[in-house]
Short mmCIF file of C-alpha atoms in Angstrom, two decimals:
data_model
loop_
_atom_site.label_atom_id
_atom_site.label_comp_id
_atom_site.label_asym_id
_atom_site.label_seq_id
_atom_site.Cartn_x
_atom_site.Cartn_y
_atom_site.Cartn_z
CA UNK A 1 223.46 102.71 133.60
CA UNK A 2 221.65 100.91 136.32
CA UNK A 3 221.04 97.07 137.82
CA UNK A 4 218.94 94.94 136.47
CA UNK A 5 215.69 94.00 137.51
CA UNK A 6 216.43 90.68 139.11
CA UNK A 7 215.56 88.54 142.02
CA UNK A 8 217.92 88.35 145.13
CA UNK A 9 218.12 84.80 145.38
CA UNK A 10 220.17 82.93 148.08
CA UNK A 11 223.17 80.86 147.02
CA UNK A 12 221.83 77.72 148.23
CA UNK A 13 218.79 78.07 145.88
CA UNK A 14 220.60 79.05 142.98
CA UNK A 15 223.50 76.82 142.91
CA UNK A 16 221.79 73.81 141.23
CA UNK A 17 220.61 76.04 138.32
CA UNK A 18 224.55 77.47 137.73
CA UNK A 19 226.14 76.70 134.63
CA UNK A 20 229.52 76.22 133.05
CA UNK A 21 230.22 79.88 131.59
CA UNK A 22 227.98 81.82 133.61
CA UNK A 23 229.14 85.11 134.48
CA UNK A 24 229.75 86.81 137.37
CA UNK A 25 229.40 90.82 137.67
CA UNK A 26 229.94 92.49 140.83
CA UNK A 27 229.65 96.05 141.69
CA UNK A 28 232.31 96.78 144.70
CA UNK A 29 232.46 99.27 147.46
CA UNK A 30 236.00 99.57 147.64
CA UNK A 31 238.48 102.61 145.44
CA UNK A 32 239.39 100.67 143.18
CA UNK A 33 235.85 99.58 142.03
CA UNK A 34 235.01 102.97 142.08
CA UNK A 35 237.62 103.61 140.01
CA UNK A 36 236.56 101.15 137.38
CA UNK A 37 233.10 102.32 137.90
CA UNK A 38 233.81 106.15 136.84
CA UNK A 39 236.12 104.95 133.76
CA UNK A 40 232.90 102.98 132.38
CA UNK A 41 229.97 105.07 133.30
CA UNK A 42 228.42 101.98 134.92
CA UNK A 43 227.78 100.31 138.14
CA UNK A 44 230.22 97.31 137.46
CA UNK A 45 233.67 96.92 138.71
CA UNK A 46 234.81 93.47 138.19
CA UNK A 47 233.64 90.26 135.73
CA UNK A 48 234.85 86.57 136.39
CA UNK A 49 232.85 83.15 134.43
CA UNK A 50 232.39 79.80 136.68
CA UNK A 51 233.05 76.34 135.95
CA UNK A 52 230.88 73.86 137.63
CA UNK A 53 233.31 70.91 139.27
CA UNK A 54 230.84 68.11 140.03
CA UNK A 55 233.35 65.40 140.45
CA UNK A 56 234.14 67.44 143.46
CA UNK A 57 231.31 69.22 144.30
CA UNK A 58 232.17 72.65 143.47
CA UNK A 59 231.40 75.82 141.40
CA UNK A 60 234.65 77.62 140.78
CA UNK A 61 234.89 81.53 139.53
CA UNK A 62 237.56 81.79 137.45
CA UNK A 63 239.12 85.75 137.30
CA UNK A 64 241.70 88.21 137.59
CA UNK A 65 241.58 89.83 141.02
CA UNK A 66 244.33 93.15 141.74
CA UNK A 67 246.11 91.78 144.45
CA UNK A 68 246.43 88.30 143.03
CA UNK A 69 246.17 88.16 139.49
CA UNK A 70 244.30 85.16 137.54
CA UNK A 71 243.03 82.81 140.10
CA UNK A 72 240.26 80.82 141.00
CA UNK A 73 237.83 80.24 144.30
CA UNK A 74 234.60 78.92 145.37
CA UNK A 75 231.53 80.77 144.46
CA UNK A 76 230.76 80.33 147.55
CA UNK A 77 233.31 82.18 148.83
CA UNK A 78 232.02 85.19 147.51
CA UNK A 79 228.72 84.60 149.81
CA UNK A 80 230.59 83.40 152.96
CA UNK A 81 234.17 83.88 152.85
CA UNK A 82 235.56 86.31 150.09
CA UNK A 83 238.50 87.96 152.13
CA UNK A 84 239.23 84.76 154.27
CA UNK A 85 237.63 86.84 157.42
CA UNK A 86 234.19 85.26 157.38
CA UNK A 87 232.32 88.05 155.35
CA UNK A 88 230.79 87.88 151.84
CA UNK A 89 231.86 90.05 149.28
CA UNK A 90 231.82 93.77 149.83
CA UNK A 91 228.84 95.21 147.20
CA UNK A 92 226.35 93.44 144.55
CA UNK A 93 226.93 90.07 142.97
CA UNK A 94 224.87 89.41 139.90
CA UNK A 95 224.74 86.07 137.97
CA UNK A 96 224.40 86.53 133.93
CA UNK A 97 224.16 84.07 130.78
CA UNK A 98 225.26 84.12 127.60
CA UNK A 99 222.92 82.81 125.34
CA UNK A 100 225.66 81.28 122.78
CA UNK A 101 228.06 79.22 125.70
CA UNK A 102 226.18 76.19 125.83
CA UNK A 103 225.93 75.96 122.04
CA UNK A 104 229.56 76.40 121.79
CA UNK A 105 230.71 74.65 124.59
CA UNK A 106 230.37 71.31 123.66
CA UNK A 107 232.31 68.53 125.99
CA UNK A 108 235.83 68.69 123.95
CA UNK A 109 235.51 73.04 123.18
CA UNK A 110 234.64 73.20 126.98
CA UNK A 111 237.97 71.22 127.81
CA UNK A 112 239.70 73.05 125.84
CA UNK A 113 238.83 76.52 127.10
CA UNK A 114 239.29 74.86 130.74
CA UNK A 115 243.20 74.45 129.97
CA UNK A 116 243.42 77.62 128.26
CA UNK A 117 241.68 79.41 131.72
CA UNK A 118 243.96 77.38 134.01
CA UNK A 119 247.23 77.60 132.03
CA UNK A 120 246.98 81.67 132.61
CA UNK A 121 246.64 80.66 136.44
CA UNK A 122 249.09 82.88 138.17
CA UNK A 123 249.39 85.54 135.77
CA UNK A 124 249.93 89.04 137.11
CA UNK A 125 247.06 91.37 137.11
CA UNK A 126 247.54 94.50 134.74
CA UNK A 127 248.27 97.18 136.55
CA UNK A 128 249.84 99.14 134.05
CA UNK A 129 246.29 98.76 131.92
CA UNK A 130 244.63 100.12 135.41
CA UNK A 131 247.11 103.38 134.98
CA UNK A 132 245.90 103.71 131.37
CA UNK A 133 242.22 103.17 132.45
CA UNK A 134 243.06 106.36 135.38
CA UNK A 135 244.46 108.44 132.57
CA UNK A 136 241.32 107.75 130.47
CA UNK A 137 239.02 109.11 133.09
CA UNK A 138 241.34 112.33 132.92
CA UNK A 139 241.14 112.43 129.14
CA UNK A 140 236.79 112.13 129.51
CA UNK A 141 236.99 115.12 131.74
CA UNK A 142 239.04 117.14 129.46
CA UNK A 143 237.08 115.86 126.33
CA UNK A 144 240.14 114.36 124.99
CA UNK A 145 239.55 111.81 123.05
CA UNK A 146 241.40 108.33 124.36
CA UNK A 147 243.05 105.95 122.67
CA UNK A 148 242.12 102.73 120.54
CA UNK A 149 241.67 99.33 122.52
CA UNK A 150 245.39 98.24 123.50
CA UNK A 151 247.23 94.96 122.70
CA UNK A 152 247.06 92.25 124.07
CA UNK A 153 249.80 91.08 127.16
CA UNK A 154 250.09 88.29 129.46
CA UNK A 155 248.97 90.66 132.20
CA UNK A 156 245.38 90.89 132.65
CA UNK A 157 242.41 93.01 134.30
CA UNK A 158 239.39 91.31 134.84
CA UNK A 159 237.47 91.58 132.30
CA UNK A 160 240.44 91.23 129.74
CA UNK A 161 240.93 87.57 131.17
CA UNK A 162 237.12 86.58 131.18
CA UNK A 163 237.28 88.03 127.26
CA UNK A 164 240.17 86.03 126.50
CA UNK A 165 238.72 82.61 127.85
CA UNK A 166 235.14 83.25 125.99
CA UNK A 167 237.05 84.36 122.64
CA UNK A 168 238.91 80.61 122.79
CA UNK A 169 235.27 79.29 122.88
CA UNK A 170 234.82 81.58 119.69
CA UNK A 171 232.58 83.96 121.51
CA UNK A 172 233.62 87.73 121.09
CA UNK A 173 232.01 90.00 123.86
CA UNK A 174 232.12 93.46 121.98
CA UNK A 175 233.64 96.05 123.48
CA UNK A 176 232.49 99.75 124.27
CA UNK A 177 233.74 103.07 123.63
CA UNK A 178 235.86 102.77 126.53
CA UNK A 179 239.45 101.56 124.86
CA UNK A 180 239.32 98.65 126.73
CA UNK A 181 237.32 95.50 127.69
CA UNK A 182 235.18 96.58 130.80
CA UNK A 183 233.21 94.49 133.18
CA UNK A 184 230.21 96.61 131.60
CA UNK A 185 230.77 94.94 128.07
CA UNK A 186 229.29 91.85 129.33
CA UNK A 187 226.64 93.41 130.94
CA UNK A 188 225.55 95.33 127.67
CA UNK A 189 226.33 92.64 125.17
CA UNK A 190 223.23 91.91 123.74
CA UNK A 191 223.62 88.41 123.93
CA UNK A 192 223.94 88.09 127.88
CA UNK A 193 221.15 88.06 130.26
CA UNK A 194 220.39 88.88 134.05
CA UNK A 195 219.15 85.77 135.86
CA UNK A 196 219.33 86.71 139.46
CA UNK A 197 221.09 88.68 142.32
CA UNK A 198 223.31 86.83 144.44
CA UNK A 199 222.37 87.34 148.15
CA UNK A 200 225.70 88.36 150.01
#
């Protein structure tokens, strides 16, 4: 899979067009990112989604990251201060939109999904799932069929968290043939489209 052909846009110019539920798809350069990319044969290593908090003039990314678990950070941190070191995200960041989100997310439904998403803050990252993903890479190399999709627990890799939150609105992102919900499944879904690459 290759990157979508979209314009690279400065965050300040893109900010006003970002909508609730927009998807952040990332292609990182680190070791862990490379593991996800190899496991899924794609450029994508991370996914989160956006909620606007206009009352306090913030656009937040809700995500699960391996060092912290489920959390939220301002989208501007991806651009300017991702790890608290005054540097942006180490990789490329794209903004996607799911065409069903605006229709499904009435004010009441959006509030319900937001409560669902926030109630999961602090839940751990699913390191056991990462071990299973590593196993699947070895299985693929040895031409052994992967296991079926694993049942949900209360630990989340990034794509599982985003999938659960979308599912709470009745939006189901189909998973591919990897045996787990992966960041690339959000990019591959027929109802998502790339809007722009955010300049880091």
